[in-house]
Amino acid sequence: MTQLNTPYPATAYLTGFLRQHSDRLGLELAQADLAIELFLRVFSNGGLTRVHAELQARLAEVRDLRDIPVAITQFVGEGDRYIETIDPVVRFLQGRDPNLAHRIVANDFLPQGRRFAAIENGPGAEDDDPLGWAFGGLGLADRAKHLASLYIDDIADAIREGIAPDFELARYGERLAASAPTFDPLREALEGEATIIDEMLDDLSRELVAKHRPDFVGITAPFPGNVYGAFRIARAIKAARPKTRIALGGGYVNTELRELSDPRVFDYVDYITLDDGEAPMLALVEHLANKKKPLLRTFVRKADSVELVTTDAIHDVPIAAAGTPTYAGLPLDRYLSLFEMLNPMHRLWSDGRWNKLTIAHGCYWKQCTFCDVSLDYIARYERAPADLLVDRIEALIAETGQTGFHFVDEAAPPAALRALAETLIARGVTITWWGNVRFEKAFTPELCELLARSGCVAISGGLEVASDRLLALMKKGVTVEQVARVTRAFTDAGVMVHAYLMYGFPTQTVQDTVDALERVRQLFAEGCVQSAFWHRFAATVHSPIGLQPKLFGIKLAKKKHAFARNEVAFTDPTGTDHDALADGLRRAVYNYMHGLGLEEDPRSWFGKPRGTKIPKVTVAPDLIRRALDASD
Ligand code: SF4
């Protein structure tokens, strides 16, 4: 499970690349997305009938219903209504039955669980129409989409709390894989009693194998929340068709499994490839046809150990030779547009179908001390020529009929964005796009306007700790005042801005955090950013901080590992209790995104955390205003 609104691009990239070699090698290629298929099977009349029966049976064994989470009792109590409405609601969210919006907003069509309480407690709580502030009188389709999304969330809550504790719409079994030092918990879950969600995934995997009868399957696991599913799929394929060879790759593997030494992993997969998948996959395909051909960056089992096999004779594929991604074979009309958070930037992540492309490989800056700069996906920088990108954009529009693009770069280079925008405009190609950047001074008001004219509607970037001292320590290469000017230039050009924020950085004090929140408040108040999210800092072993913790005044915990290794626990002598501040930070930004609480003292969001004294803000109240005036 990754995203419900659009396919993850890895299979599209690899299929597009391998297609170029299919004639020469006699390949028949097919791709599938079992994440969307699993969602559609669970969230269907038949799927919810099974979920309901299972939950009902569990409730029958319970003496005191007060011990049962309300998500379960509410779902079971209104089970018939959920089962009756699920197929029409899914069709509506797939965009295939827009007129259902009238019934959904009529308020008696959907059963309403605890997620709907957010409406009653939201910014319009005092009004006769509590969603009127967000949708007015005319926003029928959006209002219905929001209500239908809450309904889907209620069902997911009931499944998680009553059937599969690790089930979420965007991840499954994440806890089992994220920086898991041993394979034991995953193996136990794979070989233990299957939940009905597992059974449905097993069924889907078997059906897929029966349909394609593959000789070779590549599975991508971009995030920890995909790993349990990936192994489960591999297990079902092996059981149904033992001769099929299976390879595992993707972002999770590249960051977490580089020091893999547990051979039991190979009971499920035959090969594990590291870093970009194109060249290792092609090498594997050739190797399977002729065992004398070498493998590239591929883990294999050797007796009772694990060996990384590689060669200097094969190189990674340059962008120009990677081919055009293709979504052929994926059910593009069956993805769902969800709209849970009433924030225009957040909806880009979950609403609408986006073709995904990268403007460059790696990061042109590659200096941030918290980032995996030692790994290939950041360290190897290569830019795609603008004409080639626009050729690929046109090919994807022709194939999918969609003109929305999400550029999934870690940090898109300003010069490449300028070239892309000029080429799109010169060639008269109309698209809508968004992506991730560093808020650096190259984004002048003139460049922001050019990007907006080329179809840019939103930009995200890291403001991180919102403190110049800590930004320097993390080598972000920006200052808060510079971020203010750049984000304001984007906003003035009509481009929405989302800021990634971070807390808990080495040496960060409570004073740093309170002051950071004040700067963020001012950025919202001055209209520089419209959306933001606080992430807790994590030390990863591939970052400069993980590689040289002493330089940052922290000590990493030592732990033996035979499976995954990425995030490591550490001790910071500053001793700040960052957990005590987390809720206040999130609450503040959630309110700022709705235009609320912008006049209040930032300290008010923290309450009175035990053991932590919240100091007064030391930032000038007009810091951001003055920075903007200086640029005017
Ligand atoms: S955090 Fe972003 S800008 Fe910094 S090195 Fe990593 S990818 Fe580049």
XYZ file of C-alpha atoms in Angstrom, residues 81-464:
384
model
C -25.263 0.142 5.211
C -21.501 -0.063 4.699
C -21.858 -3.189 2.573
C -24.647 -1.639 0.488
C -22.890 1.655 -0.114
C -19.277 0.616 -0.638
C -19.404 -0.222 -4.360
C -21.198 3.007 -5.369
C -18.875 5.092 -3.168
C -15.742 3.504 -4.660
C -17.114 4.131 -8.171
C -17.748 7.742 -7.185
C -14.203 8.150 -5.837
C -12.883 6.631 -9.066
C -14.654 9.434 -10.924
C -17.028 7.034 -12.643
C -20.296 8.198 -11.101
C -20.093 11.945 -10.342
C -23.849 12.344 -9.816
C -23.692 10.296 -6.636
C -22.273 13.486 -5.056
C -25.847 14.755 -4.589
C -26.782 11.765 -2.453
C -23.523 11.745 -0.503
C -23.906 15.370 0.617
C -27.571 14.799 1.501
C -26.206 13.393 4.787
C -28.393 10.296 5.077
C -26.629 8.167 2.477
C -23.327 7.343 4.224
C -23.011 5.803 7.665
C -20.920 8.216 9.730
C -18.277 6.991 12.149
C -15.868 8.839 14.390
C -13.904 10.401 11.520
C -16.935 12.587 10.849
C -16.530 14.086 14.327
C -13.714 16.180 12.843
C -16.374 18.150 10.958
C -18.268 18.997 14.120
C -15.040 20.043 15.859
C -13.526 21.841 12.831
C -13.199 25.526 11.948
C -16.933 25.816 11.071
C -18.164 24.099 14.236
C -20.259 27.101 15.299
C -22.033 27.467 11.937
C -25.288 25.895 10.733
C -23.300 24.330 7.911
C -20.002 23.248 9.526
C -18.369 22.580 6.142
C -19.643 25.782 4.575
C -16.337 27.585 5.259
C -14.510 25.031 3.106
C -16.930 24.390 0.246
C -19.453 27.242 0.277
C -22.781 26.551 -1.359
C -21.446 25.247 -4.653
C -18.553 22.900 -3.886
C -20.745 19.833 -4.260
C -18.238 17.414 -5.806
C -15.444 18.319 -3.385
C -17.725 18.172 -0.385
C -18.947 14.721 -1.405
C -15.383 13.565 -2.020
C -14.383 14.718 1.457
C -17.305 12.910 3.115
C -16.674 9.747 1.099
C -12.984 9.876 2.109
C -13.909 10.057 5.803
C -16.213 7.070 5.261
C -13.300 5.081 3.747
C -11.104 6.087 6.714
C -13.757 4.868 9.169
C -13.755 1.452 7.500
C -9.949 1.313 7.501
C -10.003 2.127 11.244
C -12.394 -0.775 11.929
C -10.145 -3.163 9.958
C -7.026 -1.990 11.762
C -8.520 -2.120 15.224
C -10.383 -5.394 14.801
C -8.639 -7.527 12.177
C -5.175 -6.461 11.017
C -3.373 -4.111 13.468
C -0.840 -3.072 10.831
C -3.369 -2.188 8.127
C -3.438 1.381 6.785
C -4.464 2.832 3.445
C -0.935 3.983 2.612
C 1.113 1.288 4.366
C 0.744 -2.285 5.567
C 2.926 -3.948 8.194
C 5.333 -0.986 8.323
C 6.311 -1.737 11.937
C 7.657 -5.153 10.893
C 10.163 -3.743 8.427
C 11.303 -0.227 9.387
C 14.912 -0.549 10.547
C 14.100 -4.088 11.755
C 17.440 -5.556 12.897
C 16.235 -9.127 12.402
C 13.986 -10.847 9.901
C 12.179 -12.692 12.730
C 9.082 -10.457 13.090
C 8.453 -10.438 9.333
C 8.944 -14.167 9.085
C 6.635 -14.827 12.013
C 3.947 -12.656 10.439
C 4.397 -14.361 7.053
C 4.239 -17.872 8.477
C 1.712 -17.189 11.263
C -2.066 -17.138 11.023
C -3.196 -15.141 8.002
C -5.719 -12.336 8.462
C -8.508 -12.034 5.919
C -6.585 -9.105 4.406
C -3.599 -11.452 3.968
C -5.851 -14.084 2.421
C -7.171 -11.580 -0.091
C -3.625 -10.542 -1.019
C -2.637 -14.216 -1.389
C -5.654 -14.799 -3.663
C -4.749 -11.799 -5.810
C -1.139 -12.971 -6.135
C -2.268 -16.450 -7.234
C -4.689 -14.968 -9.761
C -1.935 -12.803 -11.193
C 0.396 -15.758 -11.580
C -2.339 -17.829 -13.237
C -3.004 -14.982 -15.671
C 0.600 -14.232 -16.709
C 2.469 -17.476 -15.901
C 5.667 -15.451 -15.401
C 9.196 -16.829 -15.594
C 10.539 -13.851 -13.698
C 8.876 -11.343 -11.358
C 10.392 -8.108 -10.039
C 8.755 -6.620 -6.952
C 9.440 -3.076 -5.817
C 9.290 -2.094 -2.140
C 9.757 1.668 -2.011
C 8.948 2.106 1.697
C 8.879 0.013 4.888
C 5.073 -0.081 4.574
C 5.379 -2.126 1.375
C 7.780 -4.794 2.600
C 5.402 -7.179 4.334
C 3.151 -7.082 1.252
C 6.124 -7.657 -1.061
C 7.228 -10.770 0.855
C 3.652 -11.998 1.104
C 3.223 -11.682 -2.674
C 6.559 -13.448 -3.245
C 5.537 -16.256 -0.888
C 2.250 -16.809 -2.729
C 3.971 -16.773 -6.130
C 6.593 -19.303 -4.975
C 3.870 -21.610 -3.646
C 1.828 -21.409 -6.855
C 4.689 -21.543 -9.338
C 7.972 -22.651 -7.728
C 10.054 -22.214 -10.875
C 9.315 -18.513 -11.198
C 12.376 -16.465 -10.215
C 11.682 -13.448 -8.025
C 13.730 -10.275 -7.520
C 13.132 -7.611 -4.896
C 14.323 -4.001 -5.202
C 13.249 -0.418 -4.537
C 13.832 2.424 -2.098
C 13.461 0.328 1.063
C 16.027 -2.188 -0.152
C 18.421 0.560 -1.229
C 18.404 2.296 2.138
C 17.737 -0.506 4.639
C 19.057 -3.823 3.283
C 22.597 -2.863 2.229
C 24.103 -4.956 5.030
C 21.752 -7.925 4.670
C 23.213 -11.165 6.032
C 20.194 -13.341 6.910
C 19.824 -16.055 4.224
C 16.239 -16.868 5.294
C 15.126 -13.875 3.215
C 15.895 -16.016 0.187
C 13.195 -18.507 1.138
C 10.882 -15.923 -0.433
C 12.888 -14.156 -3.138
C 15.814 -15.290 -5.283
C 17.554 -11.967 -5.880
C 17.716 -8.584 -4.200
C 19.017 -5.700 -6.303
C 20.492 -2.459 -4.967
C 20.067 1.126 -6.203
C 18.615 2.051 -9.615
C 16.791 -0.991 -10.949
C 17.279 -0.642 -14.693
C 20.793 -2.043 -15.162
C 20.556 -4.792 -12.458
C 17.181 -5.960 -13.838
C 18.483 -6.133 -17.381
C 21.590 -7.988 -16.162
C 19.342 -10.430 -14.287
C 17.177 -11.087 -17.336
C 20.289 -11.827 -19.389
C 21.766 -13.928 -16.580
C 18.631 -16.073 -16.348
C 18.963 -16.855 -20.072
C 22.711 -17.445 -19.841
C 24.271 -18.102 -16.435
C 27.666 -16.897 -17.670
C 26.379 -13.332 -17.909
C 27.312 -11.249 -14.845
C 24.981 -9.759 -12.246
C 25.130 -6.169 -11.053
C 24.698 -5.177 -7.347
C 22.603 -8.225 -6.606
C 22.353 -10.179 -3.342
C 22.022 -13.951 -3.736
C 22.047 -16.871 -1.309
C 25.289 -18.837 -1.211
C 24.809 -21.949 0.941
C 24.006 -20.523 4.393
C 25.157 -17.005 3.750
C 24.335 -13.979 1.645
C 26.633 -12.699 -1.078
C 26.580 -9.415 -2.958
C 27.493 -10.200 -6.572
C 28.508 -7.390 -8.870
C 30.663 -6.479 -11.843
C 32.555 -3.477 -13.189
C 31.576 -4.453 -16.724
C 28.039 -3.041 -16.466
C 27.202 0.591 -15.741
C 24.054 2.371 -14.681
C 21.758 3.524 -17.447
C 22.004 7.239 -18.297
C 18.701 9.146 -18.287
C 18.729 9.468 -22.079
C 18.839 5.660 -22.454
C 16.273 4.861 -19.771
C 13.290 5.052 -22.149
C 9.881 6.557 -21.495
C 7.956 5.229 -18.501
C 4.791 3.407 -19.494
C 1.646 2.754 -17.478
C 0.456 0.154 -19.991
C -1.435 -2.609 -18.218
C -2.194 -0.641 -15.045
C -5.883 0.064 -14.366
C -5.659 3.863 -14.593
C -9.428 4.327 -14.436
C -9.693 2.426 -11.146
C -7.508 4.553 -8.867
C -9.351 6.633 -6.278
C -9.184 10.340 -5.585
C -9.398 10.917 -1.854
C -9.707 14.263 -0.111
C -9.324 13.795 3.627
C -7.459 16.910 4.772
C -9.151 20.219 3.961
C -5.948 21.791 2.747
C -5.388 22.499 -0.951
C -1.767 21.363 -0.870
C -2.480 18.121 0.968
C -5.079 17.151 -1.572
C -2.431 17.034 -4.306
C -1.006 13.936 -2.631
C -4.249 12.028 -2.504
C -6.542 13.514 -5.128
C -6.252 13.057 -8.870
C -3.992 11.011 -11.112
C -0.452 12.294 -11.645
C 2.070 11.046 -14.151
C 5.391 10.857 -12.330
C 8.716 11.888 -13.824
C 12.121 13.012 -12.586
C 13.869 16.053 -13.993
C 17.256 14.886 -12.764
C 18.762 11.835 -11.118
C 20.095 12.514 -7.616
C 20.487 15.884 -5.923
C 22.617 18.740 -7.276
C 23.213 20.030 -3.709
C 23.924 16.745 -1.854
C 25.253 18.401 1.294
C 22.497 18.260 3.908
C 23.914 16.439 6.898
C 20.686 14.543 7.720
C 20.224 13.241 4.157
C 21.412 9.954 2.596
C 24.051 11.801 0.565
C 26.334 8.750 0.491
C 23.778 6.717 -1.470
C 23.425 6.599 -5.237
C 19.882 8.008 -5.385
C 21.175 11.296 -3.912
C 24.902 11.236 -4.744
C 24.850 10.554 -8.520
C 23.558 13.720 -10.109
C 22.546 13.692 -13.764
C 20.192 16.113 -15.474
C 17.799 15.214 -18.290
C 17.817 17.579 -21.309
C 14.608 19.657 -21.456
C 13.679 18.495 -24.953
C 13.944 14.854 -23.928
C 11.762 15.528 -20.874
C 9.102 17.231 -22.958
C 9.201 14.318 -25.460
C 8.503 11.968 -22.539
C 5.803 14.263 -21.184
C 4.058 14.218 -24.574
C 4.356 10.430 -24.782
C 2.811 10.020 -21.322
C -0.048 12.383 -22.144
C -0.735 10.423 -25.319
C -0.716 7.132 -23.405
C -2.699 8.129 -20.313
C -4.818 11.055 -21.512
C -3.723 12.870 -18.340
C -1.870 16.197 -18.302
C -1.063 16.266 -14.566
C 2.600 15.685 -13.677
C 4.319 15.214 -10.338
C 8.082 15.702 -10.649
C 9.382 13.370 -7.981
C 12.932 14.728 -7.676
C 14.499 14.978 -4.240
C 15.243 18.619 -5.151
C 14.572 19.764 -8.717
C 17.417 22.035 -9.949
C 16.296 25.625 -10.702
C 18.238 25.790 -13.983
C 16.631 22.568 -15.212
C 13.185 23.811 -14.187
C 13.771 27.024 -16.131
C 14.808 25.055 -19.238
C 11.807 22.755 -18.864
C 9.377 25.671 -18.455
C 10.778 27.488 -21.496
C 10.571 24.334 -23.600
C 6.999 23.550 -22.505
C 5.939 27.103 -23.387
C 7.876 27.148 -26.687
C 6.382 23.821 -27.774
C 2.875 24.770 -26.617
C 2.535 21.763 -24.280
C -0.108 22.390 -21.607
C 0.417 20.558 -18.349
C -0.274 21.042 -14.646
C 2.673 20.181 -12.456
C 4.131 20.241 -8.954
C 7.364 19.094 -7.371
C 10.002 19.437 -4.695
C 12.773 22.084 -4.591
C 15.336 23.663 -2.271
C 14.200 27.168 -1.376
C 17.324 28.785 -2.750
C 17.796 32.283 -4.034
C 17.928 31.200 -7.691
C 14.105 31.101 -7.448
C 13.635 34.789 -8.199
C 10.161 36.314 -8.675
C 10.821 36.213 -12.437
C 11.633 32.464 -12.385
C 8.629 31.703 -10.149
C 6.355 33.494 -12.628
C 7.870 31.593 -15.543
C 7.323 28.285 -13.735
C 3.720 29.238 -12.979
C 3.161 30.057 -16.675
C 4.472 26.612 -17.608
C 1.819 24.970 -15.391
C 3.398 24.858 -11.919
C 0.652 24.936 -9.274
C 2.506 23.847 -6.154
C 5.997 23.494 -4.738
C 7.287 21.778 -1.640
C 10.660 22.260 0.011
C 12.521 21.963 3.279
C 12.565 24.788 5.786
C 13.458 22.016 8.245
